[in-house]
Amino acid sequence: MRYQKFDMRKFAFILLFTFTFGQRLDDIDLAMQQLESIVQTASRSSQRVFVEDFTGLQ
Amino acid sequence: MLDDYPETLMNIEWHNPSFTPGNSDFDIPEYSSRASMYGVGGIPHTQWNGVQETVGGYANGNWQAFIGTFTSLYNSMVGEETPYEISINGYAGSEVSYDVTISMDADMSNSNQKVDIFVVEDNIWSYWTGASQYHNARNVARDWLTTQDLTISTAGESETFSGTFDMDEDWNADSIKIIAIVQNYVSKQVYQVTAVNINDMNPDIDDDGILNGEDNCIDIFNPGQEDYDNDLIGDACDPCDNLVYILGNLNGDTDENGIPVIDIMDVLSLVDFLIFDDSYECQDPILNINGDEFVNVVDVIALVQSILNGDN
């Protein structure tokens, strides 16, 4: 049975690759959250004002 | 101020039965219930968005001295963010039919949230004998049509309140408006208000030939009124039309032909529901896989078995 020698360089590359893209996904997620917040705020309804006047004249 | 800010300031005059113009019909029975809601004692009393008030200070309708106070109150409230928008449509004849639609663009609890709908008559030029003067009464309360619980609470949802009322022969039909508000009945906060002259209402918003009150998709053109699942919500606007959200397809996914796909992702959705108790509108009718009284882990097992057996 042949055993492959553990290749530290491959391991380091995979680790770096995973870490890099993991961070990149985080960036994208963060940007999407900011965009969502901006769109929601921009489209939020504005309050109109309602006055109830309890009145009378005599 | 009403004429200065016609789009953002709406009012209603509730006339104290003891202080109305001679021979007028300005006082209506609802005055007392509305006044007691705010603990109104002396008049004049103004209530701004239900939560700020002024009492006294301007006799016989000469409120000009209060313009600074009123403007300040208005400016402190107008334009604040609110999750609600209100549209009022309908048809005006001797009988007026109305559709008040509340839509939400942000989440807010519906606890104690209610919708009030009023009828007012604007610009009543009347002689007030006690004060010996003529006065242009604005938006005089004519009727308090209804108070209904608001059931929606999530962004994207909407709810329509429909009804009818008869026009009184003494009312000027050109000056009749409907006012609708969303108000919390504990805090008294008014979260949104809209007023519309009944002659400006649109009887058929989507122009599909079906009047709003009878249209199963009020704002989407669907003259055929197709409704596959007979839930009174037309297919054109029904996100849960039972074509995609069939039993077991909890995540609502489909293949390239639009056929629902039931797989392990639906099992995860069901587990999510059991753990977090968090479902959305379309899921509710399709969670109970085995059709018993409960949605529980047995439904998860039933769904897994169904997938493994290739039942779907």
CSV table of N, CA and C in Angstrom, one decimal, chain B residues 114-167:
chain,number,residue,atom,x,y,z
B,114,LYS,N,-55.4,49.6,15.6
B,114,LYS,CA,-56.8,49.6,15.0
B,114,LYS,C,-56.9,50.6,13.9
B,115,VAL,N,-57.9,50.3,13.0
B,115,VAL,CA,-58.1,51.2,11.9
B,115,VAL,C,-59.5,51.9,12.2
B,116,ASP,N,-59.5,53.2,12.2
B,116,ASP,CA,-60.7,54.0,12.4
B,116,ASP,C,-61.0,54.6,11.0
B,117,ILE,N,-62.3,54.6,10.7
B,117,ILE,CA,-62.7,55.3,9.4
B,117,ILE,C,-63.8,56.3,9.8
B,118,PHE,N,-63.6,57.5,9.3
B,118,PHE,CA,-64.6,58.6,9.6
B,118,PHE,C,-65.1,59.2,8.3
B,119,VAL,N,-66.3,59.8,8.4
B,119,VAL,CA,-66.8,60.6,7.3
B,119,VAL,C,-66.9,62.1,7.8
B,120,VAL,N,-66.4,63.0,7.1
B,120,VAL,CA,-66.4,64.4,7.4
B,120,VAL,C,-67.0,65.2,6.3
B,121,GLU,N,-67.5,66.4,6.6
B,121,GLU,CA,-67.9,67.3,5.6
B,121,GLU,C,-67.1,68.6,5.7
B,122,ASP,N,-66.5,69.0,4.7
B,122,ASP,CA,-65.6,70.2,4.7
B,122,ASP,C,-66.4,71.5,4.3
B,123,ASN,N,-65.8,72.6,4.8
B,123,ASN,CA,-66.2,73.9,4.4
B,123,ASN,C,-67.7,74.1,4.5
B,124,ILE,N,-68.2,74.1,5.8
B,124,ILE,CA,-69.6,74.4,6.1
B,124,ILE,C,-69.6,75.8,6.6
B,125,TRP,N,-70.2,76.7,5.8
B,125,TRP,CA,-70.2,78.1,6.2
B,125,TRP,C,-71.5,78.3,7.0
B,126,SER,N,-71.3,78.6,8.3
B,126,SER,CA,-72.4,78.6,9.2
B,126,SER,C,-72.4,79.8,10.1
B,127,TYR,N,-73.6,80.1,10.6
B,127,TYR,CA,-73.7,81.2,11.5
B,127,TYR,C,-73.8,80.7,12.9
B,128,TRP,N,-72.9,81.3,13.7
B,128,TRP,CA,-72.9,80.8,15.1
B,128,TRP,C,-73.5,81.9,16.0
B,129,THR,N,-74.7,81.7,16.4
B,129,THR,CA,-75.5,82.7,17.1
B,129,THR,C,-74.8,83.2,18.4
B,130,GLY,N,-74.3,82.2,19.1
B,130,GLY,CA,-73.7,82.6,20.4
B,130,GLY,C,-72.5,83.6,20.2
B,131,ALA,N,-71.8,83.4,19.1
B,131,ALA,CA,-70.6,84.3,18.9
B,131,ALA,C,-70.9,85.4,17.9
B,132,SER,N,-72.1,85.4,17.4
B,132,SER,CA,-72.6,86.4,16.4
B,132,SER,C,-71.6,86.5,15.3
B,133,GLN,N,-71.2,85.4,14.7
B,133,GLN,CA,-70.3,85.5,13.6
B,133,GLN,C,-70.5,84.3,12.7
B,134,TYR,N,-70.1,84.5,11.4
B,134,TYR,CA,-70.0,83.3,10.5
B,134,TYR,C,-68.7,82.7,10.6
B,135,HIS,N,-68.7,81.4,10.4
B,135,HIS,CA,-67.5,80.6,10.5
B,135,HIS,C,-67.5,79.5,9.5
B,136,ASN,N,-66.3,79.3,8.9
B,136,ASN,CA,-66.1,78.2,7.9
B,136,ASN,C,-65.6,77.0,8.7
B,137,ALA,N,-66.5,76.1,9.0
B,137,ALA,CA,-66.2,74.9,9.7
B,137,ALA,C,-65.5,73.9,8.8
B,138,ARG,N,-64.3,73.4,9.2
B,138,ARG,CA,-63.6,72.5,8.3
B,138,ARG,C,-63.7,71.0,8.8
B,139,ASN,N,-64.0,70.2,7.9
B,139,ASN,CA,-63.9,68.7,8.1
B,139,ASN,C,-64.7,68.3,9.4
B,140,VAL,N,-66.0,68.7,9.4
B,140,VAL,CA,-66.8,68.5,10.5
B,140,VAL,C,-67.2,67.0,10.5
B,141,ALA,N,-67.0,66.3,11.7
B,141,ALA,CA,-67.3,64.9,11.8
B,141,ALA,C,-68.8,64.6,11.5
B,142,ARG,N,-69.0,63.8,10.6
B,142,ARG,CA,-70.4,63.4,10.2
B,142,ARG,C,-70.7,62.0,10.7
B,143,ASP,N,-69.7,61.1,10.6
B,143,ASP,CA,-70.0,59.8,11.1
B,143,ASP,C,-68.6,59.1,11.4
B,144,TRP,N,-68.7,58.2,12.4
B,144,TRP,CA,-67.6,57.4,12.7
B,144,TRP,C,-68.0,56.0,12.3
B,145,LEU,N,-67.5,55.6,11.1
B,145,LEU,CA,-68.1,54.4,10.4
B,145,LEU,C,-67.7,53.1,11.2
B,146,THR,N,-66.4,53.0,11.5
B,146,THR,CA,-66.0,51.7,12.1
B,146,THR,C,-64.7,51.8,12.8
B,147,THR,N,-64.5,50.9,13.7
B,147,THR,CA,-63.1,50.7,14.3
B,147,THR,C,-62.9,49.2,14.1
B,148,GLN,N,-61.8,48.9,13.5
B,148,GLN,CA,-61.4,47.4,13.2
B,148,GLN,C,-60.0,47.1,13.7
B,149,ASP,N,-59.8,45.9,14.1
B,149,ASP,CA,-58.5,45.4,14.4
B,149,ASP,C,-57.7,45.3,13.2
B,150,LEU,N,-56.4,45.8,13.3
B,150,LEU,CA,-55.5,45.6,12.2
B,150,LEU,C,-54.7,44.3,12.4
B,151,THR,N,-54.8,43.4,11.5
B,151,THR,CA,-54.2,42.1,11.7
B,151,THR,C,-52.8,41.9,11.1
B,152,ILE,N,-52.4,42.8,10.2
B,152,ILE,CA,-51.1,42.7,9.5
B,152,ILE,C,-50.0,43.2,10.4
B,153,SER,N,-48.8,42.7,10.3
B,153,SER,CA,-47.7,43.1,11.1
B,153,SER,C,-46.3,43.1,10.4
B,154,THR,N,-46.3,42.7,9.2
B,154,THR,CA,-45.0,42.4,8.5
B,154,THR,C,-44.9,43.2,7.2
B,155,ALA,N,-43.7,43.7,7.0
B,155,ALA,CA,-43.5,44.4,5.7
B,155,ALA,C,-43.9,43.6,4.5
B,156,GLY,N,-44.6,44.3,3.6
B,156,GLY,CA,-45.1,43.7,2.4
B,156,GLY,C,-46.6,43.2,2.5
B,157,GLU,N,-47.1,43.2,3.7
B,157,GLU,CA,-48.5,42.8,3.9
B,157,GLU,C,-49.4,44.0,3.7
B,158,SER,N,-50.7,43.7,3.3
B,158,SER,CA,-51.7,44.7,3.2
B,158,SER,C,-53.0,44.1,3.6
B,159,GLU,N,-53.9,45.0,4.0
B,159,GLU,CA,-55.2,44.6,4.5
B,159,GLU,C,-56.2,45.6,4.1
B,160,THR,N,-57.4,45.2,3.6
B,160,THR,CA,-58.4,46.1,3.1
B,160,THR,C,-59.6,46.0,3.9
B,161,PHE,N,-60.2,47.2,4.3
B,161,PHE,CA,-61.4,47.2,5.0
B,161,PHE,C,-62.5,47.9,4.1
B,162,SER,N,-63.5,47.2,3.8
B,162,SER,CA,-64.5,47.7,2.9
B,162,SER,C,-65.8,47.9,3.6
B,163,GLY,N,-66.6,48.8,3.1
B,163,GLY,CA,-67.9,49.0,3.7
B,163,GLY,C,-68.7,50.0,2.9
B,164,THR,N,-69.8,50.4,3.4
B,164,THR,CA,-70.7,51.3,2.7
B,164,THR,C,-71.3,52.3,3.7
B,165,PHE,N,-71.7,53.4,3.3
B,165,PHE,CA,-72.5,54.3,4.1
B,165,PHE,C,-73.5,55.1,3.2
B,166,ASP,N,-74.6,55.6,3.8
B,166,ASP,CA,-75.5,56.4,3.0
B,166,ASP,C,-75.2,57.8,3.1
B,167,MET,N,-75.4,58.5,2.0
B,167,MET,CA,-75.2,60.0,2.1
B,167,MET,C,-76.5,60.6,2.7
